[in-house]
GROMACS .gro file of C-alpha atoms in nm:
model
  426
    1MET     CA    1  -0.795   0.562  -0.786
    2ALA     CA    2  -0.470   0.422  -0.859
    3SER     CA    3  -0.257   0.650  -0.698
    4LEU     CA    4  -0.419   0.607  -0.365
    5LEU     CA    5  -0.336   0.263  -0.430
    6GLY     CA    6   0.010   0.322  -0.452
    7THR     CA    7   0.074   0.155  -0.843
    8SER     CA    8   0.013   0.235  -1.190
    9SER     CA    9  -0.273   0.405  -1.339
   10SER     CA   10  -0.262   0.131  -1.598
   11ALA     CA   11  -0.314  -0.145  -1.420
   12ALA     CA   12  -0.549   0.026  -1.222
   13ALA     CA   13  -0.744   0.106  -1.538
   14ALA     CA   14  -0.722  -0.247  -1.605
   15ILE     CA   15  -0.858  -0.405  -1.323
   16LEU     CA   16  -1.125  -0.167  -1.338
   17ALA     CA   17  -1.228  -0.263  -1.680
   18SER     CA   18  -1.227  -0.613  -1.637
   19THR     CA   19  -1.411  -0.605  -1.309
   20PRO     CA   20  -1.801  -0.620  -1.418
   21LEU     CA   21  -2.071  -0.276  -1.372
   22SER     CA   22  -2.281  -0.458  -1.155
   23SER     CA   23  -2.053  -0.483  -0.880
   24ARG     CA   24  -1.915  -0.082  -1.005
   25SER     CA   25  -2.193   0.146  -0.759
   26CYS     CA   26  -2.197   0.420  -0.813
   27LYS     CA   27  -2.355   0.556  -0.561
   28PRO     CA   28  -2.143   0.746  -0.259
   29ALA     CA   29  -2.003   0.575   0.023
   30VAL     CA   30  -2.292   0.597   0.313
   31PHE     CA   31  -2.214   0.666   0.716
   32SER     CA   32  -2.461   0.558   0.917
   33LEU     CA   33  -2.432   0.616   1.292
   34PHE     CA   34  -2.708   0.406   1.559
   35PRO     CA   35  -2.624   0.421   1.918
   36SER     CA   36  -2.501   0.141   2.100
   37SER     CA   37  -2.834   0.041   2.303
   38GLY     CA   38  -3.154   0.176   2.363
   39GLN     CA   39  -3.420   0.400   2.146
   40SER     CA   40  -3.348   0.687   2.007
   41GLN     CA   41  -3.490   1.023   2.223
   42GLY     CA   42  -3.394   1.308   1.970
   43ARG     CA   43  -3.220   1.401   1.596
   44LYS     CA   44  -2.964   1.638   1.580
   45PHE     CA   45  -2.792   1.699   1.245
   46TYR     CA   46  -2.412   1.724   1.223
   47GLY     CA   47  -2.252   1.778   0.888
   48GLY     CA   48  -2.509   1.712   0.730
   49ILE     CA   49  -2.574   1.396   0.796
   50ARG     CA   50  -2.888   1.250   1.038
   51VAL     CA   51  -2.803   1.092   1.399
   52PRO     CA   52  -3.005   0.976   1.615
   53VAL     CA   53  -2.902   1.057   1.978
   54LYS     CA   54  -2.967   0.933   2.286
   55LYS     CA   55  -2.974   1.182   2.610
   56GLY     CA   56  -2.740   1.128   2.892
   57ARG     CA   57  -2.356   0.934   2.752
   58SER     CA   58  -2.387   0.881   2.360
   59GLN     CA   59  -2.207   0.575   2.276
   60PHE     CA   60  -2.262   0.537   1.884
   61HIS     CA   61  -2.133   0.246   1.717
   62VAL     CA   62  -1.987   0.402   1.361
   63ALA     CA   63  -2.073   0.103   1.038
   64ILE     CA   64  -1.889   0.275   0.785
   65SER     CA   65  -2.008   0.139   0.418
   66ASN     CA   66  -1.710  -0.133   0.266
   67VAL     CA   67  -1.550   0.150   0.161
   68ALA     CA   68  -1.256   0.050   0.288
   69THR     CA   69  -1.284  -0.342   0.187
   70GLU     CA   70  -1.334  -0.281  -0.165
   71ILE     CA   71  -1.006  -0.043  -0.150
   72ASN     CA   72  -0.781  -0.351  -0.001
   73LEU     CA   73  -0.932  -0.609  -0.297
   74LEU     CA   74  -0.835  -0.384  -0.580
   75LYS     CA   75  -0.561  -0.337  -0.413
   76ASN     CA   76  -0.464  -0.673  -0.375
   77ARG     CA   77  -0.564  -0.807  -0.715
   78VAL     CA   78  -0.385  -0.494  -0.843
   79ARG     CA   79  -0.079  -0.693  -0.677
   80ASN     CA   80  -0.150  -1.007  -0.826
   81LEU     CA   81  -0.164  -0.818  -1.162
   82LEU     CA   82   0.154  -0.677  -1.138
   83GLU     CA   83   0.322  -0.995  -0.975
   84GLU     CA   84   0.188  -1.197  -1.242
   85SER     CA   85   0.296  -0.968  -1.547
   86GLN     CA   86   0.668  -0.945  -1.472
   87ARG     CA   87   0.918  -1.210  -1.585
   88PRO     CA   88   0.926  -1.494  -1.392
   89VAL     CA   89   1.175  -1.523  -1.117
   90TYR     CA   90   1.354  -1.908  -1.081
   91PRO     CA   91   1.355  -1.961  -0.647
   92PHE     CA   92   1.672  -1.916  -0.484
   93ALA     CA   93   1.608  -2.207  -0.320
   94ALA     CA   94   1.655  -2.457  -0.585
   95ILE     CA   95   1.923  -2.342  -0.736
   96VAL     CA   96   2.135  -2.715  -0.744
   97GLY     CA   97   2.494  -2.654  -0.605
   98GLN     CA   98   2.718  -2.324  -0.612
   99ASP     CA   99   2.724  -2.337  -0.173
  100GLU     CA  100   2.990  -2.068  -0.218
  101MET     CA  101   2.836  -1.834  -0.421
  102LYS     CA  102   2.529  -1.849  -0.301
  103LEU     CA  103   2.669  -1.764   0.105
  104CYS     CA  104   2.810  -1.474  -0.023
  105LEU     CA  105   2.515  -1.347  -0.168
  106LEU     CA  106   2.287  -1.343   0.209
  107LEU     CA  107   2.522  -1.279   0.417
  108ASN     CA  108   2.529  -0.959   0.188
  109VAL     CA  109   2.161  -0.947   0.238
  110ILE     CA  110   2.199  -1.054   0.631
  111ASP     CA  111   2.440  -0.751   0.633
  112PRO     CA  112   2.492  -0.550   0.355
  113LYS     CA  113   2.794  -0.335   0.452
  114ILE     CA  114   3.026  -0.612   0.398
  115GLY     CA  115   3.064  -0.409   0.073
  116GLY     CA  116   2.931  -0.672  -0.150
  117VAL     CA  117   3.074  -1.020  -0.402
  118MET     CA  118   3.191  -1.063  -0.698
  119ILE     CA  119   3.106  -1.372  -0.880
  120MET     CA  120   3.345  -1.553  -1.153
  121GLY     CA  121   3.344  -1.802  -1.306
  122ASP     CA  122   3.311  -2.014  -1.628
  123ARG     CA  123   2.978  -1.953  -1.900
  124GLY     CA  124   2.614  -2.067  -1.771
  125THR     CA  125   2.719  -2.205  -1.488
  126GLY     CA  126   2.448  -1.982  -1.338
  127LYS     CA  127   2.579  -1.631  -1.205
  128SER     CA  128   2.300  -1.385  -1.293
  129THR     CA  129   1.994  -1.645  -1.255
  130THR     CA  130   2.142  -1.721  -0.881
  131VAL     CA  131   2.211  -1.355  -0.818
  132ARG     CA  132   1.847  -1.219  -1.012
  133SER     CA  133   1.710  -1.550  -0.767
  134LEU     CA  134   1.772  -1.338  -0.458
  135VAL     CA  135   1.473  -1.054  -0.521
  136ASP     CA  136   1.250  -1.237  -0.366
  137LEU     CA  137   1.456  -1.254  -0.117
  138LEU     CA  138   1.539  -0.928   0.039
  139PRO     CA  139   1.368  -0.784   0.338
  140GLU     CA  140   1.157  -0.436   0.387
  141ILE     CA  141   1.341  -0.190   0.490
  142LYS     CA  142   1.127   0.151   0.606
  143VAL     CA  143   1.144   0.457   0.343
  144ILE     CA  144   0.991   0.844   0.290
  145SER     CA  145   0.711   0.769   0.125
  146GLY     CA  146   0.768   0.916  -0.277
  147ASP     CA  147   1.166   0.993  -0.186
  148PRO     CA  148   1.320   0.889  -0.537
  149PHE     CA  149   1.676   0.828  -0.238
  150ASN     CA  150   1.448   0.509  -0.098
  151SER     CA  151   1.568   0.758   0.203
  152ASP     CA  152   1.596   0.663   0.551
  153PRO     CA  153   1.405   0.783   0.832
  154ASP     CA  154   1.630   0.733   1.108
  155ASP     CA  155   1.964   0.751   0.943
  156GLN     CA  156   2.043   1.070   0.769
  157GLU     CA  157   2.399   0.910   0.624
  158VAL     CA  158   2.125   0.787   0.402
  159MET     CA  159   1.880   1.067   0.381
  160SER     CA  160   1.862   1.296   0.113
  161ALA     CA  161   1.970   1.652   0.108
  162GLU     CA  162   1.546   1.727   0.091
  163VAL     CA  163   1.429   1.506   0.346
  164ARG     CA  164   1.711   1.668   0.551
  165ASP     CA  165   1.565   2.025   0.616
  166LYS     CA  166   1.199   1.876   0.613
  167LEU     CA  167   1.307   1.712   0.904
  168ARG     CA  168   1.446   1.959   1.058
  169SER     CA  169   1.207   2.238   0.984
  170GLY     CA  170   0.978   1.989   1.150
  171GLN     CA  171   0.745   1.872   0.850
  172GLN     CA  172   0.657   1.525   0.945
  173LEU     CA  173   0.658   1.358   0.639
  174PRO     CA  174   0.495   0.969   0.529
  175ILE     CA  175   0.673   0.658   0.590
  176SER     CA  176   0.578   0.318   0.435
  177ARG     CA  177   0.768   0.023   0.377
  178THR     CA  178   0.953  -0.116   0.090
  179LYS     CA  179   1.156  -0.399  -0.030
  180ILE     CA  180   1.498  -0.349  -0.125
  181ASN     CA  181   1.562  -0.278  -0.475
  182MET     CA  182   1.797  -0.497  -0.705
  183VAL     CA  183   1.912  -0.277  -0.939
  184ASP     CA  184   2.117  -0.374  -1.302
  185LEU     CA  185   2.347  -0.167  -1.500
  186PRO     CA  186   2.321  -0.229  -1.831
  187LEU     CA  187   2.659  -0.229  -2.030
  188GLY     CA  188   2.548   0.012  -2.256
  189ALA     CA  189   2.422   0.291  -1.962
  190THR     CA  190   2.581   0.639  -2.087
  191GLU     CA  191   2.700   0.829  -1.781
  192ASP     CA  192   2.369   0.998  -1.720
  193ARG     CA  193   2.173   0.747  -1.711
  194VAL     CA  194   2.336   0.590  -1.407
  195CYS     CA  195   2.387   0.935  -1.209
  196GLY     CA  196   2.114   1.150  -1.341
  197THR     CA  197   2.057   1.474  -1.509
  198ILE     CA  198   2.040   1.863  -1.418
  199ASP     CA  199   1.792   2.022  -1.611
  200ILE     CA  200   1.981   2.293  -1.719
  201GLU     CA  201   1.715   2.493  -1.897
  202LYS     CA  202   1.426   2.457  -1.603
  203ALA     CA  203   1.786   2.606  -1.379
  204LEU     CA  204   1.848   2.857  -1.542
  205THR     CA  205   1.426   3.034  -1.714
  206GLU     CA  206   1.252   2.866  -1.295
  207GLY     CA  207   1.590   2.938  -1.101
  208VAL     CA  208   1.431   2.579  -0.997
  209LYS     CA  209   1.729   2.231  -0.936
  210ALA     CA  210   1.570   1.961  -1.163
  211PHE     CA  211   1.703   1.688  -1.084
  212GLU     CA  212   1.639   1.341  -1.303
  213PRO     CA  213   1.769   1.087  -0.998
  214GLY     CA  214   1.987   0.810  -1.237
  215LEU     CA  215   2.035   0.452  -1.168
  216LEU     CA  216   2.231   0.517  -0.815
  217ALA     CA  217   1.996   0.700  -0.693
  218LYS     CA  218   1.770   0.367  -0.724
  219ALA     CA  219   2.005   0.187  -0.622
  220ASN     CA  220   2.041   0.345  -0.294
  221ARG     CA  221   2.015   0.099   0.004
  222GLY     CA  222   1.948  -0.140  -0.251
  223ILE     CA  223   2.186  -0.419  -0.425
  224LEU     CA  224   2.310  -0.226  -0.802
  225TYR     CA  225   2.427  -0.541  -1.004
  226VAL     CA  226   2.677  -0.577  -1.321
  227ASP     CA  227   2.633  -0.823  -1.487
  228GLU     CA  228   3.004  -0.896  -1.670
  229VAL     CA  229   3.149  -0.589  -1.492
  230ASN     CA  230   3.473  -0.707  -1.599
  231LEU     CA  231   3.390  -0.515  -1.976
  232LEU     CA  232   3.244  -0.224  -1.826
  233ASP     CA  233   3.314   0.104  -1.925
  234ASP     CA  234   3.612   0.272  -1.791
  235HIS     CA  235   3.426   0.572  -1.640
  236LEU     CA  236   3.206   0.397  -1.566
  237VAL     CA  237   3.365   0.221  -1.287
  238ASP     CA  238   3.502   0.534  -1.209
  239VAL     CA  239   3.134   0.646  -1.132
  240LEU     CA  240   3.113   0.348  -0.988
  241LEU     CA  241   3.427   0.323  -0.745
  242ASP     CA  242   3.317   0.690  -0.659
  243SER     CA  243   3.022   0.659  -0.523
  244ALA     CA  244   3.091   0.356  -0.357
  245ALA     CA  245   3.398   0.460  -0.146
  246SER     CA  246   3.198   0.790  -0.015
  247GLY     CA  247   2.848   0.671  -0.077
  248TRP     CA  248   2.722   0.992  -0.217
  249ASN     CA  249   2.720   1.087  -0.567
  250THR     CA  250   2.763   1.448  -0.698
  251VAL     CA  251   2.640   1.616  -1.068
  252GLU     CA  252   2.770   1.877  -1.169
  253ARG     CA  253   2.680   2.040  -1.448
  254GLU     CA  254   2.735   2.462  -1.576
  255GLY     CA  255   2.817   2.518  -1.203
  256ILE     CA  256   2.557   2.320  -1.024
  257SER     CA  257   2.591   2.106  -0.772
  258ILE     CA  258   2.331   1.834  -0.684
  259SER     CA  259   2.466   1.506  -0.477
  260HIS     CA  260   2.250   1.243  -0.314
  261PRO     CA  261   2.339   0.945  -0.070
  262ALA     CA  262   2.413   0.647  -0.255
  263ARG     CA  263   2.490   0.313  -0.059
  264PHE     CA  264   2.450  -0.027  -0.212
  265ILE     CA  265   2.559  -0.370  -0.251
  266LEU     CA  266   2.787  -0.411  -0.541
  267ILE     CA  267   2.704  -0.733  -0.723
  268GLY     CA  268   2.955  -0.845  -0.984
  269SER     CA  269   2.960  -1.145  -1.268
  270GLY     CA  270   3.194  -1.205  -1.534
  271ASN     CA  271   3.388  -1.471  -1.674
  272PRO     CA  272   3.788  -1.453  -1.610
  273GLU     CA  273   3.810  -1.524  -2.066
  274GLU     CA  274   3.688  -1.212  -2.136
  275GLY     CA  275   3.942  -1.020  -1.949
  276GLU     CA  276   4.044  -0.896  -1.594
  277LEU     CA  277   3.923  -0.658  -1.350
  278ARG     CA  278   4.097  -0.346  -1.250
  279PRO     CA  279   4.241  -0.398  -0.888
  280GLN     CA  280   4.120  -0.081  -0.788
  281LEU     CA  281   3.728  -0.184  -0.871
  282LEU     CA  282   3.842  -0.573  -0.773
  283ASP     CA  283   3.910  -0.462  -0.417
  284ARG     CA  284   3.584  -0.235  -0.386
  285PHE     CA  285   3.357  -0.561  -0.392
  286GLY     CA  286   3.362  -0.738   0.018
  287MET     CA  287   3.330  -1.089  -0.141
  288HIS     CA  288   3.469  -1.300  -0.384
  289ALA     CA  289   3.303  -1.569  -0.498
  290GLN     CA  290   3.498  -1.857  -0.770
  291VAL     CA  291   3.222  -2.001  -0.950
  292GLY     CA  292   3.302  -2.355  -1.119
  293THR     CA  293   3.097  -2.678  -1.390
  294VAL     CA  294   2.957  -2.913  -1.180
  295ARG     CA  295   3.159  -3.243  -1.271
  296ASP     CA  296   2.945  -3.492  -1.119
  297ALA     CA  297   2.662  -3.618  -1.343
  298GLU     CA  298   2.386  -3.653  -1.104
  299LEU     CA  299   2.424  -3.316  -1.023
  300ARG     CA  300   2.399  -3.177  -1.363
  301VAL     CA  301   2.143  -3.438  -1.511
  302LYS     CA  302   1.876  -3.335  -1.211
  303ILE     CA  303   1.986  -2.906  -1.311
  304VAL     CA  304   1.867  -2.989  -1.645
  305GLU     CA  305   1.532  -3.113  -1.504
  306GLU     CA  306   1.467  -2.921  -1.318
  307ARG     CA  307   1.520  -2.614  -1.539
  308ALA     CA  308   1.303  -2.759  -1.801
  309ARG     CA  309   1.065  -2.792  -1.468
  310PHE     CA  310   1.077  -2.464  -1.450
  311ASP     CA  311   1.039  -2.340  -1.872
  312LYS     CA  312   0.715  -2.623  -1.905
  313ASN     CA  313   0.561  -2.385  -1.647
  314PRO     CA  314   0.744  -2.139  -1.399
  315LYS     CA  315   0.439  -2.068  -1.163
  316GLU     CA  316   0.364  -2.455  -1.061
  317PHE     CA  317   0.770  -2.478  -1.051
  318ARG     CA  318   0.723  -2.158  -0.817
  319GLU     CA  319   0.494  -2.255  -0.551
  320SER     CA  320   0.606  -2.592  -0.530
  321TYR     CA  321   0.948  -2.400  -0.386
  322LYS     CA  322   0.698  -2.179  -0.179
  323ALA     CA  323   0.746  -2.265   0.135
  324GLU     CA  324   1.135  -2.381   0.190
  325GLN     CA  325   1.195  -1.982   0.012
  326GLU     CA  326   0.899  -1.911   0.271
  327LYS     CA  327   1.200  -2.090   0.514
  328LEU     CA  328   1.509  -1.905   0.391
  329GLN     CA  329   1.328  -1.543   0.410
  330ASN     CA  330   1.232  -1.618   0.772
  331GLN     CA  331   1.620  -1.721   0.853
  332ILE     CA  332   1.723  -1.439   0.701
  333ASP     CA  333   1.482  -1.142   0.904
  334SER     CA  334   1.608  -1.328   1.231
  335ALA     CA  335   1.986  -1.335   1.110
  336ARG     CA  336   1.988  -0.958   1.088
  337ASN     CA  337   1.729  -0.834   1.364
  338ALA     CA  338   2.021  -1.088   1.560
  339LEU     CA  339   2.335  -0.900   1.350
  340SER     CA  340   2.383  -0.648   1.693
  341ALA     CA  341   2.426  -0.881   1.924
  342VAL     CA  342   2.652  -1.126   1.770
  343THR     CA  343   3.002  -1.107   1.914
  344ILE     CA  344   3.434  -1.196   1.784
  345ASP     CA  345   3.670  -1.266   2.074
  346HIS     CA  346   3.960  -0.988   2.025
  347ASP     CA  347   4.231  -1.367   2.045
  348LEU     CA  348   4.010  -1.423   1.681
  349ARG     CA  349   4.013  -1.043   1.542
  350VAL     CA  350   4.414  -1.076   1.690
  351LYS     CA  351   4.504  -1.356   1.441
  352ILE     CA  352   4.255  -1.245   1.131
  353SER     CA  353   4.450  -1.019   1.226
  354LYS     CA  354   4.789  -1.172   1.173
  355VAL     CA  355   4.654  -1.391   0.858
  356CYS     CA  356   4.581  -1.019   0.673
  357ALA     CA  357   4.942  -0.956   0.745
  358GLU     CA  358   5.154  -1.241   0.683
  359LEU     CA  359   4.932  -1.290   0.342
  360ASN     CA  360   5.112  -0.920   0.254
  361VAL     CA  361   4.703  -0.763   0.191
  362ASP     CA  362   4.671  -0.412   0.107
  363GLY     CA  363   4.442  -0.197   0.340
  364LEU     CA  364   4.202  -0.255   0.606
  365ARG     CA  365   3.928  -0.385   0.397
  366GLY     CA  366   4.029  -0.783   0.456
  367ASP     CA  367   4.026  -0.754   0.822
  368ILE     CA  368   3.704  -0.559   0.829
  369VAL     CA  369   3.519  -0.726   0.587
  370THR     CA  370   3.695  -1.074   0.709
  371ASN     CA  371   3.524  -0.984   1.074
  372ARG     CA  372   3.155  -0.870   0.960
  373ALA     CA  373   3.147  -1.209   0.723
  374ALA     CA  374   3.213  -1.444   1.046
  375ARG     CA  375   2.937  -1.214   1.282
  376ALA     CA  376   2.657  -1.248   0.992
  377LEU     CA  377   2.754  -1.622   0.872
  378ALA     CA  378   2.738  -1.645   1.332
  379ALA     CA  379   2.361  -1.537   1.237
  380LEU     CA  380   2.294  -1.691   1.003
  381LYS     CA  381   2.316  -2.005   1.194
  382GLY     CA  382   2.158  -1.870   1.523
  383ARG     CA  383   2.455  -1.828   1.718
  384ASP     CA  384   2.563  -1.526   1.899
  385LYS     CA  385   2.938  -1.632   1.951
  386VAL     CA  386   3.157  -1.662   1.627
  387THR     CA  387   3.368  -1.904   1.620
  388PRO     CA  388   3.642  -2.052   1.447
  389GLU     CA  389   3.516  -2.300   1.248
  390ASP     CA  390   3.316  -1.954   1.057
  391ILE     CA  391   3.626  -1.745   1.040
  392ALA     CA  392   3.818  -2.061   0.860
  393THR     CA  393   3.418  -2.097   0.629
  394VAL     CA  394   3.455  -1.702   0.478
  395ILE     CA  395   3.870  -1.618   0.511
  396PRO     CA  396   3.870  -1.735   0.173
  397ASN     CA  397   3.649  -1.494   0.033
  398CYS     CA  398   3.705  -1.261   0.157
  399LEU     CA  399   4.103  -1.235   0.099
  400ARG     CA  400   4.096  -1.421  -0.273
  401HIS     CA  401   4.124  -1.109  -0.488
  402ARG     CA  402   4.256  -0.891  -0.226
  403LEU     CA  403   4.660  -1.092  -0.280
  404ARG     CA  404   4.892  -0.908  -0.504
  405LYS     CA  405   4.919  -1.201  -0.817
  406ASP     CA  406   5.270  -1.379  -0.898
  407PRO     CA  407   5.191  -1.420  -1.319
  408LEU     CA  408   5.410  -1.806  -1.173
  409GLU     CA  409   5.212  -1.875  -0.924
  410SER     CA  410   5.012  -2.222  -1.009
  411ILE     CA  411   4.851  -2.248  -0.706
  412ASP     CA  412   4.515  -2.041  -0.615
  413SER     CA  413   4.479  -1.742  -0.401
  414GLY     CA  414   4.190  -1.925  -0.251
  415VAL     CA  415   4.422  -2.260  -0.132
  416LEU     CA  416   4.700  -2.023  -0.048
  417VAL     CA  417   4.455  -1.844   0.230
  418VAL     CA  418   4.302  -2.157   0.384
  419GLU     CA  419   4.687  -2.283   0.446
  420LYS     CA  420   4.797  -1.979   0.604
  421PHE     CA  421   4.503  -2.005   0.817
  422TYR     CA  422   4.572  -2.302   0.928
  423GLU     CA  423   4.889  -2.206   1.010
  424VAL     CA  424   4.760  -1.890   1.218
  425PHE     CA  425   4.500  -2.053   1.392
  426ALA     CA  426   4.668  -2.377   1.417
   0.00000   0.00000   0.00000
């Protein structure tokens, strides 16, 4: 039964154990077929089931015992049990302040091709709490059932080689819908845990490429979150750089090579006091959010009170924000569906590139990300055309971390971007 429902056997066993014996019937499912009208005249047997038959045109109303209903009830109970057993997540709608960070996260959910967000700020400013609260708002995607790489049935670029070969041979693979994954990358993770491992013994003895997927496989088409990313080991940083650049992860062991798609939204957070991030990795993040400590006394009191309410009764606290969470989730779904129809005028594109050129931004990532973020913001606001105000909102977050740092410069790089924007767009 547990495999039927796609849930863990332990959860299903716990529910069955808690179900009274009287409610669990050992009788087989009863299938009774009746004619829709009139009296039966004659009987026939189909597969051992005696069926009343009416002469002429036979019309049967099939009344199947409530097996399907019982399965659905059990499935709902398993889902509720799993949700209750998980650590309660602070609601995204309950986050007070930090509008810049929240906007960057929402825009990346609307358009994952923006390329992720780097969040830097003081200790205790809610960086990790905000990122993890995003999990409730993540939309559902179509995946190949049972595939460890979350392969997209409609896009071969994010499809594993095994699934692609099966589709080419004409096999019909089951498709299901699941929420976008958010994978935490711990600082102490080994390279094998991140990339995956190959069972060399099985490969040599049985000639089979036995691959144990890692965190990058699980993060495909999802979010990879690295807390304290500036403290990550250099060799893991190189692995993330390669996968983020190519969208694929390749594992090579003893002459055996396996590749799988690894397209993910990279979200990192850290405290600048603990060390700077390598420029190569910093440039891979689509957007950069600067988080500061709240100075307003009233706002600080509100944050403390909300946190105390959550710690006292997480379930009741989450329930109080359920309506706001659903409203925000619907807004995100609408924006994702409308994103392809959002346009940006050519003269606005030229001005964006002029800002990037005059700020000496290396490469073209700044231009691309600014265009994408502006379109995502317009979709979030329910418009089908980008305005200069949209660009003004997102361009500091898209370019701030791409400027070459001058050690003698005392002005924040985001201020320089804003000044150049108004100079060009004036």
